[in-house]
Amino acid sequence: MRLDPSVAAIRTAIRHTLTALPTPASPPSPPPAPAPTPAATLKESRSQGGAEAASLKELRQEGGRPEVGRAGGEWGRRLVLVACSGGVDSLALAAGAAFVARREGWRAGLVTVDHQLQEGSAGRAEQVARWAREQGFEPVEVATVEVGGRGGPEAAAREARYAALAEAARRLGAATVLLGHTRDDQAETVLLALARGAGPRGLAGMPAHREHGGARFSRPLLDVPRSACRAACAAQNLVPWEDPHNTDPSYARSRVRADALPALVAALGEGVVANLARSAALLGADADLLDELAGDALRRCRTPAGLSVAELGGLPTALRTRVLHAWAAELGAPRAALTHRHVAALDALVTTWHGQGPTLLPGGKAVSRRSGELTGG
């Protein structure tokens, strides 16, 4: 039977991601017993009887159960975790990872996060977990999180989700956590960044690899269209869950997905999605280099009290503003809350100094210029 091209594309993307991961200095050790954390209550999923959500009821994969679990009872194989909500993108990712992992010498585990924001969310999470165990994933965990209100509902849910995934990755010793963001997600992210007036780092969109919370996250599908994920699910008889939040017009991303991006495609052609994603990749490479140079510049600018104004003044604008942004984050200003306005105010203390007062940063820190230095307190 001929392999569906979408299934093949997803498997190839996952294989490339796993191959590119750095090799550890020593083989992994068995993970310690789970312990509860304040960020998320994590529990190993157990099969439950009774009715489950209909949209996930028929989850299955052709070709039988992949043997991706204990590697013959030995923990010598490296572990990769898949973050799976049961939606079309993460479900296609999980099916692909199950297939690839056992052929590439990896153990594959799965974590599904219950945000407790919708009725029936616990049942859906347990159904995803049960499907994962049937496919041979080991370990399989449900992370039940409490979503706060900081930064709006989308940001708060994202913060809680990544905290839970990072905690699981650290505790289980995972080499990386695979995320199901696609080329379409990347194009949407670029458009949202343009609307905010973001700089190169924001326009670079989502990186293929990222360190967060002491864990590594990887996005194998950034060059795979969402349509391929849907086709892959259909080819493998997988029935994804359709998250109503994805079509809720109260969310900016949902409006971009439903209205803005289709309008651009209609006006400029189908290639606009891939072109936006490619622009993000090009900008990401430039931003990575600038960030590296800014890190070196920050070390040169440091003084016992803060930063040297003379050293800052000698830097090109692109490096100086990055140095100021990184330093403000070190002082405790949340990166998500740091805007161009804050960095411009810090830059003014260097380039247009006329005796102005301190600059207030998110988180309550104030930066002042004294005796040729920027100091924060």
JSON list of C-alpha atoms in Angstrom, two decimals, residues 241-376:
[
{"chain": "A", "resi": 241, "resn": "TRP", "atom": "CA", "xyz": [-10.70, 17.08, 18.42]},
{"chain": "A", "resi": 242, "resn": "GLU", "atom": "CA", "xyz": [-11.81, 20.48, 17.08]},
{"chain": "A", "resi": 243, "resn": "ASP", "atom": "CA", "xyz": [-10.99, 23.06, 19.76]},
{"chain": "A", "resi": 244, "resn": "PRO", "atom": "CA", "xyz": [-13.75, 25.72, 19.79]},
{"chain": "A", "resi": 245, "resn": "HIS", "atom": "CA", "xyz": [-11.18, 28.31, 20.89]},
{"chain": "A", "resi": 246, "resn": "ASN", "atom": "CA", "xyz": [-9.60, 28.05, 17.44]},
{"chain": "A", "resi": 247, "resn": "THR", "atom": "CA", "xyz": [-12.71, 29.60, 15.87]},
{"chain": "A", "resi": 248, "resn": "ASP", "atom": "CA", "xyz": [-13.62, 32.01, 18.68]},
{"chain": "A", "resi": 249, "resn": "PRO", "atom": "CA", "xyz": [-13.47, 35.55, 17.20]},
{"chain": "A", "resi": 250, "resn": "SER", "atom": "CA", "xyz": [-12.65, 37.02, 20.60]},
{"chain": "A", "resi": 251, "resn": "TYR", "atom": "CA", "xyz": [-9.07, 35.74, 20.09]},
{"chain": "A", "resi": 252, "resn": "ALA", "atom": "CA", "xyz": [-6.81, 37.71, 17.74]},
{"chain": "A", "resi": 253, "resn": "ARG", "atom": "CA", "xyz": [-5.21, 34.57, 16.32]},
{"chain": "A", "resi": 254, "resn": "SER", "atom": "CA", "xyz": [-8.61, 33.11, 15.50]},
{"chain": "A", "resi": 255, "resn": "ARG", "atom": "CA", "xyz": [-9.50, 36.27, 13.56]},
{"chain": "A", "resi": 256, "resn": "VAL", "atom": "CA", "xyz": [-6.22, 36.12, 11.66]},
{"chain": "A", "resi": 257, "resn": "ARG", "atom": "CA", "xyz": [-6.83, 32.44, 10.87]},
{"chain": "A", "resi": 258, "resn": "ALA", "atom": "CA", "xyz": [-10.42, 32.92, 9.76]},
{"chain": "A", "resi": 259, "resn": "ASP", "atom": "CA", "xyz": [-10.24, 36.31, 8.04]},
{"chain": "A", "resi": 260, "resn": "ALA", "atom": "CA", "xyz": [-6.86, 38.02, 7.62]},
{"chain": "A", "resi": 261, "resn": "LEU", "atom": "CA", "xyz": [-4.76, 35.15, 6.26]},
{"chain": "A", "resi": 262, "resn": "PRO", "atom": "CA", "xyz": [-7.46, 33.86, 3.85]},
{"chain": "A", "resi": 263, "resn": "ALA", "atom": "CA", "xyz": [-7.83, 37.45, 2.55]},
{"chain": "A", "resi": 264, "resn": "LEU", "atom": "CA", "xyz": [-4.10, 37.63, 1.88]},
{"chain": "A", "resi": 265, "resn": "VAL", "atom": "CA", "xyz": [-4.18, 34.26, 0.11]},
{"chain": "A", "resi": 266, "resn": "ALA", "atom": "CA", "xyz": [-7.11, 35.43, -2.02]},
{"chain": "A", "resi": 267, "resn": "ALA", "atom": "CA", "xyz": [-5.30, 38.65, -2.94]},
{"chain": "A", "resi": 268, "resn": "LEU", "atom": "CA", "xyz": [-1.73, 37.39, -3.32]},
{"chain": "A", "resi": 269, "resn": "GLY", "atom": "CA", "xyz": [-2.01, 33.66, -3.98]},
{"chain": "A", "resi": 270, "resn": "GLU", "atom": "CA", "xyz": [-1.46, 30.40, -2.10]},
{"chain": "A", "resi": 271, "resn": "GLY", "atom": "CA", "xyz": [2.28, 31.00, -1.83]},
{"chain": "A", "resi": 272, "resn": "VAL", "atom": "CA", "xyz": [1.84, 33.80, 0.70]},
{"chain": "A", "resi": 273, "resn": "VAL", "atom": "CA", "xyz": [1.68, 31.39, 3.66]},
{"chain": "A", "resi": 274, "resn": "ALA", "atom": "CA", "xyz": [4.96, 29.70, 2.75]},
{"chain": "A", "resi": 275, "resn": "ASN", "atom": "CA", "xyz": [6.54, 33.07, 1.98]},
{"chain": "A", "resi": 276, "resn": "LEU", "atom": "CA", "xyz": [5.61, 34.48, 5.38]},
{"chain": "A", "resi": 277, "resn": "ALA", "atom": "CA", "xyz": [7.07, 31.41, 7.06]},
{"chain": "A", "resi": 278, "resn": "ARG", "atom": "CA", "xyz": [10.24, 31.68, 4.97]},
{"chain": "A", "resi": 279, "resn": "SER", "atom": "CA", "xyz": [10.62, 35.36, 5.90]},
{"chain": "A", "resi": 280, "resn": "ALA", "atom": "CA", "xyz": [10.35, 34.33, 9.55]},
{"chain": "A", "resi": 281, "resn": "ALA", "atom": "CA", "xyz": [13.15, 31.79, 9.10]},
{"chain": "A", "resi": 282, "resn": "LEU", "atom": "CA", "xyz": [15.42, 34.33, 7.39]},
{"chain": "A", "resi": 283, "resn": "LEU", "atom": "CA", "xyz": [14.79, 36.95, 10.06]},
{"chain": "A", "resi": 284, "resn": "GLY", "atom": "CA", "xyz": [15.33, 34.33, 12.74]},
{"chain": "A", "resi": 285, "resn": "ALA", "atom": "CA", "xyz": [18.83, 33.58, 11.46]},
{"chain": "A", "resi": 286, "resn": "ASP", "atom": "CA", "xyz": [19.70, 37.30, 11.46]},
{"chain": "A", "resi": 287, "resn": "ALA", "atom": "CA", "xyz": [18.20, 37.81, 14.91]},
{"chain": "A", "resi": 288, "resn": "ASP", "atom": "CA", "xyz": [20.17, 34.87, 16.31]},
{"chain": "A", "resi": 289, "resn": "LEU", "atom": "CA", "xyz": [23.43, 36.45, 15.15]},
{"chain": "A", "resi": 290, "resn": "LEU", "atom": "CA", "xyz": [22.47, 39.88, 16.50]},
{"chain": "A", "resi": 291, "resn": "ASP", "atom": "CA", "xyz": [21.52, 38.34, 19.84]},
{"chain": "A", "resi": 292, "resn": "GLU", "atom": "CA", "xyz": [24.88, 36.59, 20.04]},
{"chain": "A", "resi": 293, "resn": "LEU", "atom": "CA", "xyz": [26.73, 39.83, 19.28]},
{"chain": "A", "resi": 294, "resn": "ALA", "atom": "CA", "xyz": [24.58, 41.66, 21.81]},
{"chain": "A", "resi": 295, "resn": "GLY", "atom": "CA", "xyz": [25.49, 39.09, 24.47]},
{"chain": "A", "resi": 296, "resn": "ASP", "atom": "CA", "xyz": [29.17, 39.85, 23.92]},
{"chain": "A", "resi": 297, "resn": "ALA", "atom": "CA", "xyz": [28.45, 43.59, 23.98]},
{"chain": "A", "resi": 298, "resn": "LEU", "atom": "CA", "xyz": [26.51, 43.28, 27.24]},
{"chain": "A", "resi": 299, "resn": "ARG", "atom": "CA", "xyz": [29.53, 41.70, 28.91]},
{"chain": "A", "resi": 300, "resn": "ARG", "atom": "CA", "xyz": [31.72, 44.61, 27.76]},
{"chain": "A", "resi": 301, "resn": "CYS", "atom": "CA", "xyz": [29.23, 47.19, 29.02]},
{"chain": "A", "resi": 302, "resn": "ARG", "atom": "CA", "xyz": [28.89, 45.80, 32.54]},
{"chain": "A", "resi": 303, "resn": "THR", "atom": "CA", "xyz": [30.10, 47.76, 35.55]},
{"chain": "A", "resi": 304, "resn": "PRO", "atom": "CA", "xyz": [29.84, 46.90, 39.24]},
{"chain": "A", "resi": 305, "resn": "ALA", "atom": "CA", "xyz": [26.74, 49.10, 39.49]},
{"chain": "A", "resi": 306, "resn": "GLY", "atom": "CA", "xyz": [25.09, 48.49, 36.12]},
{"chain": "A", "resi": 307, "resn": "LEU", "atom": "CA", "xyz": [26.06, 49.45, 32.56]},
{"chain": "A", "resi": 308, "resn": "SER", "atom": "CA", "xyz": [28.62, 51.91, 31.21]},
{"chain": "A", "resi": 309, "resn": "VAL", "atom": "CA", "xyz": [26.99, 54.76, 29.26]},
{"chain": "A", "resi": 310, "resn": "ALA", "atom": "CA", "xyz": [30.21, 55.34, 27.30]},
{"chain": "A", "resi": 311, "resn": "GLU", "atom": "CA", "xyz": [30.36, 51.70, 26.17]},
{"chain": "A", "resi": 312, "resn": "LEU", "atom": "CA", "xyz": [26.65, 51.70, 25.31]},
{"chain": "A", "resi": 313, "resn": "GLY", "atom": "CA", "xyz": [26.99, 54.92, 23.31]},
{"chain": "A", "resi": 314, "resn": "GLY", "atom": "CA", "xyz": [29.65, 53.35, 21.12]},
{"chain": "A", "resi": 315, "resn": "LEU", "atom": "CA", "xyz": [27.41, 50.48, 20.02]},
{"chain": "A", "resi": 316, "resn": "PRO", "atom": "CA", "xyz": [25.31, 50.42, 16.84]},
{"chain": "A", "resi": 317, "resn": "THR", "atom": "CA", "xyz": [21.63, 50.98, 17.57]},
{"chain": "A", "resi": 318, "resn": "ALA", "atom": "CA", "xyz": [20.69, 47.40, 16.69]},
{"chain": "A", "resi": 319, "resn": "LEU", "atom": "CA", "xyz": [23.11, 46.05, 19.32]},
{"chain": "A", "resi": 320, "resn": "ARG", "atom": "CA", "xyz": [22.54, 48.75, 21.94]},
{"chain": "A", "resi": 321, "resn": "THR", "atom": "CA", "xyz": [18.78, 48.23, 22.08]},
{"chain": "A", "resi": 322, "resn": "ARG", "atom": "CA", "xyz": [19.26, 44.47, 22.37]},
{"chain": "A", "resi": 323, "resn": "VAL", "atom": "CA", "xyz": [21.72, 44.98, 25.21]},
{"chain": "A", "resi": 324, "resn": "LEU", "atom": "CA", "xyz": [19.24, 47.22, 27.00]},
{"chain": "A", "resi": 325, "resn": "HIS", "atom": "CA", "xyz": [16.41, 44.75, 26.47]},
{"chain": "A", "resi": 326, "resn": "ALA", "atom": "CA", "xyz": [18.46, 41.84, 27.83]},
{"chain": "A", "resi": 327, "resn": "TRP", "atom": "CA", "xyz": [19.66, 43.89, 30.81]},
{"chain": "A", "resi": 328, "resn": "ALA", "atom": "CA", "xyz": [16.12, 45.02, 31.64]},
{"chain": "A", "resi": 329, "resn": "ALA", "atom": "CA", "xyz": [15.07, 41.37, 31.68]},
{"chain": "A", "resi": 330, "resn": "GLU", "atom": "CA", "xyz": [17.94, 40.61, 34.04]},
{"chain": "A", "resi": 331, "resn": "LEU", "atom": "CA", "xyz": [16.64, 43.30, 36.37]},
{"chain": "A", "resi": 332, "resn": "GLY", "atom": "CA", "xyz": [13.36, 41.40, 36.60]},
{"chain": "A", "resi": 333, "resn": "ALA", "atom": "CA", "xyz": [11.20, 42.99, 33.91]},
{"chain": "A", "resi": 334, "resn": "PRO", "atom": "CA", "xyz": [9.07, 40.23, 32.28]},
{"chain": "A", "resi": 335, "resn": "ARG", "atom": "CA", "xyz": [10.19, 39.80, 28.67]},
{"chain": "A", "resi": 336, "resn": "ALA", "atom": "CA", "xyz": [6.61, 39.47, 27.47]},
{"chain": "A", "resi": 337, "resn": "ALA", "atom": "CA", "xyz": [5.80, 42.87, 28.98]},
{"chain": "A", "resi": 338, "resn": "LEU", "atom": "CA", "xyz": [8.90, 44.70, 27.70]},
{"chain": "A", "resi": 339, "resn": "THR", "atom": "CA", "xyz": [7.88, 46.82, 24.72]},
{"chain": "A", "resi": 340, "resn": "HIS", "atom": "CA", "xyz": [9.61, 49.09, 22.24]},
{"chain": "A", "resi": 341, "resn": "ARG", "atom": "CA", "xyz": [8.48, 52.03, 24.37]},
{"chain": "A", "resi": 342, "resn": "HIS", "atom": "CA", "xyz": [10.39, 50.74, 27.41]},
{"chain": "A", "resi": 343, "resn": "VAL", "atom": "CA", "xyz": [13.57, 50.05, 25.45]},
{"chain": "A", "resi": 344, "resn": "ALA", "atom": "CA", "xyz": [13.35, 53.43, 23.69]},
{"chain": "A", "resi": 345, "resn": "ALA", "atom": "CA", "xyz": [13.10, 55.16, 27.06]},
{"chain": "A", "resi": 346, "resn": "LEU", "atom": "CA", "xyz": [16.21, 53.31, 28.27]},
{"chain": "A", "resi": 347, "resn": "ASP", "atom": "CA", "xyz": [17.99, 54.21, 25.04]},
{"chain": "A", "resi": 348, "resn": "ALA", "atom": "CA", "xyz": [17.12, 57.87, 25.59]},
{"chain": "A", "resi": 349, "resn": "LEU", "atom": "CA", "xyz": [19.05, 57.77, 28.88]},
{"chain": "A", "resi": 350, "resn": "VAL", "atom": "CA", "xyz": [22.11, 56.97, 26.73]},
{"chain": "A", "resi": 351, "resn": "THR", "atom": "CA", "xyz": [21.64, 58.89, 23.49]},
{"chain": "A", "resi": 352, "resn": "THR", "atom": "CA", "xyz": [19.49, 61.93, 24.37]},
{"chain": "A", "resi": 353, "resn": "TRP", "atom": "CA", "xyz": [20.41, 62.54, 28.00]},
{"chain": "A", "resi": 354, "resn": "HIS", "atom": "CA", "xyz": [19.20, 65.89, 29.35]},
{"chain": "A", "resi": 355, "resn": "GLY", "atom": "CA", "xyz": [18.81, 65.14, 33.01]},
{"chain": "A", "resi": 356, "resn": "GLN", "atom": "CA", "xyz": [15.52, 63.25, 32.73]},
{"chain": "A", "resi": 357, "resn": "GLY", "atom": "CA", "xyz": [14.24, 61.15, 35.59]},
{"chain": "A", "resi": 358, "resn": "PRO", "atom": "CA", "xyz": [14.30, 57.38, 35.92]},
{"chain": "A", "resi": 359, "resn": "THR", "atom": "CA", "xyz": [12.65, 55.02, 33.43]},
{"chain": "A", "resi": 360, "resn": "LEU", "atom": "CA", "xyz": [10.06, 52.69, 34.94]},
{"chain": "A", "resi": 361, "resn": "LEU", "atom": "CA", "xyz": [10.05, 49.09, 33.73]},
{"chain": "A", "resi": 362, "resn": "PRO", "atom": "CA", "xyz": [7.40, 46.37, 33.97]},
{"chain": "A", "resi": 363, "resn": "GLY", "atom": "CA", "xyz": [7.68, 44.66, 37.31]},
{"chain": "A", "resi": 364, "resn": "GLY", "atom": "CA", "xyz": [8.31, 47.90, 39.19]},
{"chain": "A", "resi": 365, "resn": "LYS", "atom": "CA", "xyz": [12.04, 48.37, 38.52]},
{"chain": "A", "resi": 366, "resn": "ALA", "atom": "CA", "xyz": [13.37, 51.88, 37.83]},
{"chain": "A", "resi": 367, "resn": "VAL", "atom": "CA", "xyz": [16.52, 52.63, 35.79]},
{"chain": "A", "resi": 368, "resn": "SER", "atom": "CA", "xyz": [18.44, 55.86, 36.34]},
{"chain": "A", "resi": 369, "resn": "ARG", "atom": "CA", "xyz": [21.59, 57.43, 34.89]},
{"chain": "A", "resi": 370, "resn": "ARG", "atom": "CA", "xyz": [24.18, 58.40, 37.46]},
{"chain": "A", "resi": 371, "resn": "SER", "atom": "CA", "xyz": [27.89, 59.21, 37.07]},
{"chain": "A", "resi": 372, "resn": "GLY", "atom": "CA", "xyz": [28.10, 57.77, 33.59]},
{"chain": "A", "resi": 373, "resn": "GLU", "atom": "CA", "xyz": [26.29, 54.54, 34.44]},
{"chain": "A", "resi": 374, "resn": "LEU", "atom": "CA", "xyz": [22.82, 53.10, 34.09]},
{"chain": "A", "resi": 375, "resn": "THR", "atom": "CA", "xyz": [21.71, 51.58, 37.37]},
{"chain": "A", "resi": 376, "resn": "GLY", "atom": "CA", "xyz": [18.54, 49.68, 38.22]}
]
